[in-house]
CSV table of C-alpha atoms in Angstrom, one decimal:
chain,number,residue,atom,x,y,z
A,1,GLY,CA,110.7,134.1,100.3
A,2,GLU,CA,110.5,131.4,103.5
A,3,SER,CA,108.3,132.3,106.5
A,4,VAL,CA,106.4,131.5,108.9
A,5,GLY,CA,103.3,132.7,109.0
A,6,LEU,CA,100.0,132.0,111.3
A,7,HIS,CA,96.4,131.5,110.2
A,8,LEU,CA,94.0,133.3,112.6
A,9,PRO,CA,95.8,136.4,114.7
A,10,THR,CA,93.9,136.5,117.5
A,11,LEU,CA,91.5,133.8,119.5
A,12,SER,CA,89.8,133.8,123.0
A,13,VAL,CA,89.0,129.6,124.5
A,14,GLN,CA,86.7,129.0,127.4
A,15,GLU,CA,89.2,128.7,130.4
A,16,GLY,CA,88.6,124.4,130.4
A,17,ASP,CA,87.8,123.9,127.0
A,18,ASN,CA,90.5,122.9,124.9
A,19,SER,CA,92.6,125.5,121.9
A,20,ILE,CA,94.3,125.0,119.3
A,21,ILE,CA,96.8,127.3,117.5
A,22,ASN,CA,97.4,127.4,114.0
A,23,CYS,CA,100.7,128.1,112.3
A,24,ALA,CA,101.2,127.5,108.4
A,25,TYR,CA,105.8,127.4,107.0
A,26,SER,CA,106.9,127.5,103.3
A,27,ASN,CA,110.4,126.1,103.9
A,28,SER,CA,110.2,122.4,103.8
A,29,ALA,CA,114.3,122.2,105.0
A,30,SER,CA,113.9,122.8,108.2
A,31,ASP,CA,114.7,121.0,111.4
A,32,TYR,CA,112.4,120.9,114.7
A,33,PHE,CA,109.4,123.5,115.0
A,34,ILE,CA,109.4,125.0,117.3
A,35,TRP,CA,106.6,126.6,119.6
A,36,TYR,CA,106.9,129.6,121.7
A,37,LYS,CA,105.5,131.1,124.5
A,38,GLN,CA,105.4,134.8,126.0
A,39,GLU,CA,103.4,136.7,128.3
A,40,SER,CA,102.8,140.0,129.1
A,41,GLY,CA,105.5,142.4,129.6
A,42,LYS,CA,108.4,139.3,129.2
A,43,GLY,CA,110.4,137.5,127.1
A,44,PRO,CA,109.5,134.3,124.2
A,45,GLN,CA,109.6,131.8,126.7
A,46,PHE,CA,110.0,127.5,124.6
A,47,ILE,CA,106.5,125.2,125.2
A,48,ILE,CA,107.8,122.2,122.5
A,49,ASP,CA,109.0,121.0,119.9
A,50,ILE,CA,109.2,118.4,117.2
A,51,ARG,CA,111.9,117.2,115.0
A,52,SER,CA,110.9,117.4,111.3
A,53,ASN,CA,111.3,114.1,111.4
A,54,MET,CA,108.0,113.5,113.9
A,55,ASP,CA,104.8,114.5,113.5
A,56,LYS,CA,103.3,114.6,116.8
A,57,ARG,CA,105.0,114.8,120.0
A,58,GLN,CA,103.0,115.9,123.6
A,59,GLY,CA,104.1,117.6,126.5
A,60,GLN,CA,102.5,118.1,129.7
A,61,ARG,CA,98.5,119.6,128.2
A,62,VAL,CA,99.9,120.1,125.3
A,63,THR,CA,100.6,119.1,121.8
A,64,VAL,CA,102.0,120.0,118.9
A,65,LEU,CA,101.1,117.6,115.5
A,66,LEU,CA,104.2,118.2,112.0
A,67,ASN,CA,101.7,117.8,108.2
A,68,LYS,CA,104.6,117.7,106.6
A,69,THR,CA,102.7,117.9,102.9
A,70,VAL,CA,100.8,120.6,104.4
A,71,LYS,CA,103.8,122.7,106.2
A,72,HIS,CA,101.1,122.8,108.7
A,73,LEU,CA,102.3,122.7,112.1
A,74,SER,CA,99.9,122.8,115.4
A,75,LEU,CA,99.9,124.2,118.5
A,76,GLN,CA,97.2,122.1,120.2
A,77,ILE,CA,96.4,123.8,124.8
A,78,ALA,CA,94.1,120.8,126.8
A,79,ALA,CA,92.0,122.4,129.4
A,80,THR,CA,93.3,126.1,129.3
A,81,GLN,CA,94.1,127.7,132.4
A,82,PRO,CA,94.3,131.1,132.8
A,83,GLY,CA,98.1,131.5,132.9
A,84,ASP,CA,98.2,130.1,129.4
A,85,SER,CA,96.5,133.8,128.3
A,86,ALA,CA,99.8,135.2,125.5
A,87,VAL,CA,101.2,135.5,122.9
A,88,TYR,CA,102.7,132.1,121.3
A,89,PHE,CA,104.3,131.6,118.5
A,90,CYS,CA,106.2,128.8,116.5
A,91,ALA,CA,109.6,129.1,114.6
A,92,GLU,CA,111.0,127.4,113.0
A,93,LYS,CA,115.2,126.2,113.1
A,94,ARG,CA,116.9,125.2,110.1
A,95,TRP,CA,120.8,125.3,109.2
A,96,TYR,CA,122.2,129.1,108.1
A,97,PHE,CA,125.9,128.7,106.4
A,98,GLY,CA,127.0,126.3,109.3
A,99,ASN,CA,124.8,127.8,112.2
A,100,GLU,CA,121.2,127.2,113.5
A,101,LYS,CA,118.6,130.4,112.6
A,102,LEU,CA,115.9,131.0,114.3
A,103,THR,CA,112.8,132.2,112.1
A,104,PHE,CA,109.4,133.0,113.8
A,105,GLY,CA,105.7,133.9,113.1
A,106,THR,CA,103.8,136.3,112.9
A,107,GLY,CA,102.3,135.3,116.6
A,108,THR,CA,98.8,134.3,117.8
A,109,ARG,CA,97.2,135.6,120.9
A,110,LEU,CA,95.4,133.4,122.9
A,111,THR,CA,92.9,135.4,125.4
A,112,ILE,CA,90.6,132.9,128.1
A,113,ILE,CA,87.8,133.4,129.3
A,114,PRO,CA,87.2,132.6,133.1
B,1,ASP,CA,118.0,133.4,140.0
B,2,THR,CA,117.5,135.3,136.2
B,3,ALA,CA,119.1,132.9,133.5
B,4,VAL,CA,119.0,136.1,131.5
B,5,SER,CA,119.2,139.3,132.3
B,6,GLN,CA,119.7,142.0,129.8
B,7,THR,CA,119.4,146.0,131.1
B,8,PRO,CA,117.9,148.4,131.0
B,9,LYS,CA,113.9,146.7,131.3
B,10,TYR,CA,113.1,151.0,130.2
B,11,LEU,CA,114.8,153.2,127.6
B,12,VAL,CA,114.1,156.5,126.7
B,13,THR,CA,116.1,158.4,124.5
B,14,GLN,CA,116.4,161.5,122.0
B,15,MET,CA,116.6,160.4,118.1
B,16,GLY,CA,120.8,160.7,117.2
B,17,ASN,CA,121.6,159.8,121.3
B,18,ASP,CA,124.4,157.0,121.2
B,19,LYS,CA,123.1,154.3,123.8
B,20,SER,CA,123.6,151.2,125.6
B,21,ILE,CA,121.6,147.4,125.5
B,22,LYS,CA,123.5,145.0,127.9
B,23,CYS,CA,122.5,141.2,128.4
B,24,GLU,CA,124.0,138.1,131.0
B,25,GLN,CA,123.6,134.7,131.1
B,26,ASN,CA,124.2,132.8,133.3
B,27,LEU,CA,123.5,129.2,132.2
B,28,GLY,CA,127.0,128.3,130.8
B,29,HIS,CA,125.1,128.7,127.0
B,30,ASP,CA,127.6,129.7,124.2
B,31,THR,CA,125.9,131.2,121.5
B,32,MET,CA,123.7,134.5,123.1
B,33,TYR,CA,121.3,137.0,120.6
B,34,TRP,CA,120.0,139.1,119.8
B,35,TYR,CA,116.7,139.7,118.7
B,36,LYS,CA,114.0,142.6,117.7
B,37,GLN,CA,110.5,142.6,118.9
B,38,ASP,CA,108.5,144.9,116.8
B,39,SER,CA,105.7,146.7,117.2
B,40,LYS,CA,103.2,143.9,116.1
B,41,LYS,CA,104.8,141.2,118.1
B,42,PHE,CA,107.0,140.6,114.8
B,43,LEU,CA,110.0,138.4,116.1
B,44,LYS,CA,113.3,139.1,113.9
B,45,ILE,CA,116.6,137.9,114.5
B,46,MET,CA,120.2,140.8,114.4
B,47,PHE,CA,122.6,139.2,115.6
B,48,SER,CA,124.0,135.5,117.1
B,49,TYR,CA,127.5,135.4,118.5
B,50,ASN,CA,129.0,132.2,119.3
B,51,ASN,CA,131.5,132.0,121.9
B,52,LYS,CA,132.6,135.4,121.0
B,53,GLU,CA,132.0,135.1,118.1
B,54,LEU,CA,130.1,136.8,115.7
B,55,ILE,CA,128.2,134.0,113.8
B,56,ILE,CA,125.1,136.2,112.6
B,57,ASN,CA,124.5,139.3,111.0
B,58,GLU,CA,120.8,140.3,109.5
B,59,THR,CA,121.1,143.0,107.7
B,60,VAL,CA,121.6,145.5,110.7
B,61,PRO,CA,121.7,148.4,110.0
B,62,ASN,CA,126.1,149.1,111.2
B,63,ARG,CA,124.5,151.8,113.5
B,64,PHE,CA,123.9,148.4,115.8
B,65,SER,CA,127.6,147.0,116.7
B,66,PRO,CA,127.4,144.2,119.0
B,67,LYS,CA,129.6,142.8,121.6
B,68,SER,CA,131.3,139.9,123.7
B,69,PRO,CA,132.9,140.2,126.3
B,70,ASP,CA,133.5,137.2,127.1
B,71,LYS,CA,130.6,134.2,126.6
B,72,ALA,CA,128.7,135.0,129.3
B,73,HIS,CA,128.0,138.7,127.8
B,74,LEU,CA,126.4,140.5,125.2
B,75,ASN,CA,125.8,143.6,124.1
B,76,LEU,CA,124.0,145.9,121.7
B,77,HIS,CA,125.4,149.1,121.0
B,78,ILE,CA,123.0,151.3,119.0
B,79,ASN,CA,124.4,154.4,117.4
B,80,SER,CA,122.9,157.9,116.2
B,81,LEU,CA,119.2,156.0,116.9
B,82,GLU,CA,116.3,156.9,114.9
B,83,LEU,CA,112.7,156.8,114.8
B,84,GLY,CA,112.4,153.6,114.2
B,85,ASP,CA,115.1,152.0,116.5
B,86,SER,CA,112.1,152.1,118.4
B,87,ALA,CA,111.5,148.4,119.5
B,88,VAL,CA,112.0,146.3,122.2
B,89,TYR,CA,115.2,144.4,122.2
B,90,PHE,CA,115.6,140.5,123.5
B,91,CYS,CA,117.9,139.3,124.2
B,92,ALA,CA,118.3,135.3,124.1
B,93,SER,CA,121.1,132.1,124.8
B,94,SER,CA,120.7,128.4,123.8
B,95,ARG,CA,123.2,125.8,123.5
B,96,VAL,CA,125.9,124.8,121.0
B,97,PRO,CA,123.4,122.6,118.4
B,98,GLY,CA,124.5,118.8,119.1
B,99,GLN,CA,122.3,116.3,117.5
B,100,SER,CA,119.0,117.2,119.7
B,101,ASN,CA,117.5,121.0,119.8
B,102,SER,CA,119.2,122.9,122.0
B,103,PRO,CA,115.4,125.5,122.7
B,104,LEU,CA,117.2,130.0,122.8
B,105,HIS,CA,116.1,131.2,127.2
B,106,PHE,CA,115.0,135.1,126.4
B,107,GLY,CA,115.3,138.0,128.7
B,108,ASN,CA,112.5,140.3,128.9
B,109,GLY,CA,113.4,142.2,126.3
B,110,THR,CA,114.7,146.3,126.8
B,111,ARG,CA,111.9,148.3,125.4
B,112,LEU,CA,113.7,150.7,123.8
B,113,THR,CA,111.5,154.8,122.6
B,114,VAL,CA,112.9,156.3,119.5
B,115,THR,CA,111.7,160.7,120.7
């Protein structure tokens, strides 16, 4: 069946270092891949997305890489800060009976060590 | 100026009771959703509505009944609550998708605990 999964459930990174969060997906028909950040007690917040016909997209301190050959997605966060500590979800969006459907992965907890 | 607001934030109730969670968005979005997040943080869609019309119903028990009085509101009513209903429920909204991606905007969740 379709799934969006993550390689690592937890990740600890020293403040100031770069972090990479990985995600594997199985559905090749997805239109977009999206990263969300969820802080404690809050709802998921959109970070960045990438269309399925792209392989790289950059934002402010974040870069998303998409490797369709191996169905792998990653989120790179540069110069991590304490505020980056959160659970990060990858998600895939595809059309479902004429409407969009978003399927989330299981999440990776990122902890920034001061 | 909260974009997607849901109430209550916490809800503790006993098995068998009926409860409702309310959601409102002031973003002018046409599509609203309910997601359930379990204790392992797994997020799964339950329903989506577009302009008050049910679009997605993801094999949710019919004890769960969403109601959309207008496109800015999507409430969730749950009958005969069970222990397994304990979770965090998130409301979300998005624009009608066009050529570009339209990200979901989530509320801060309602933590439902059934005892």
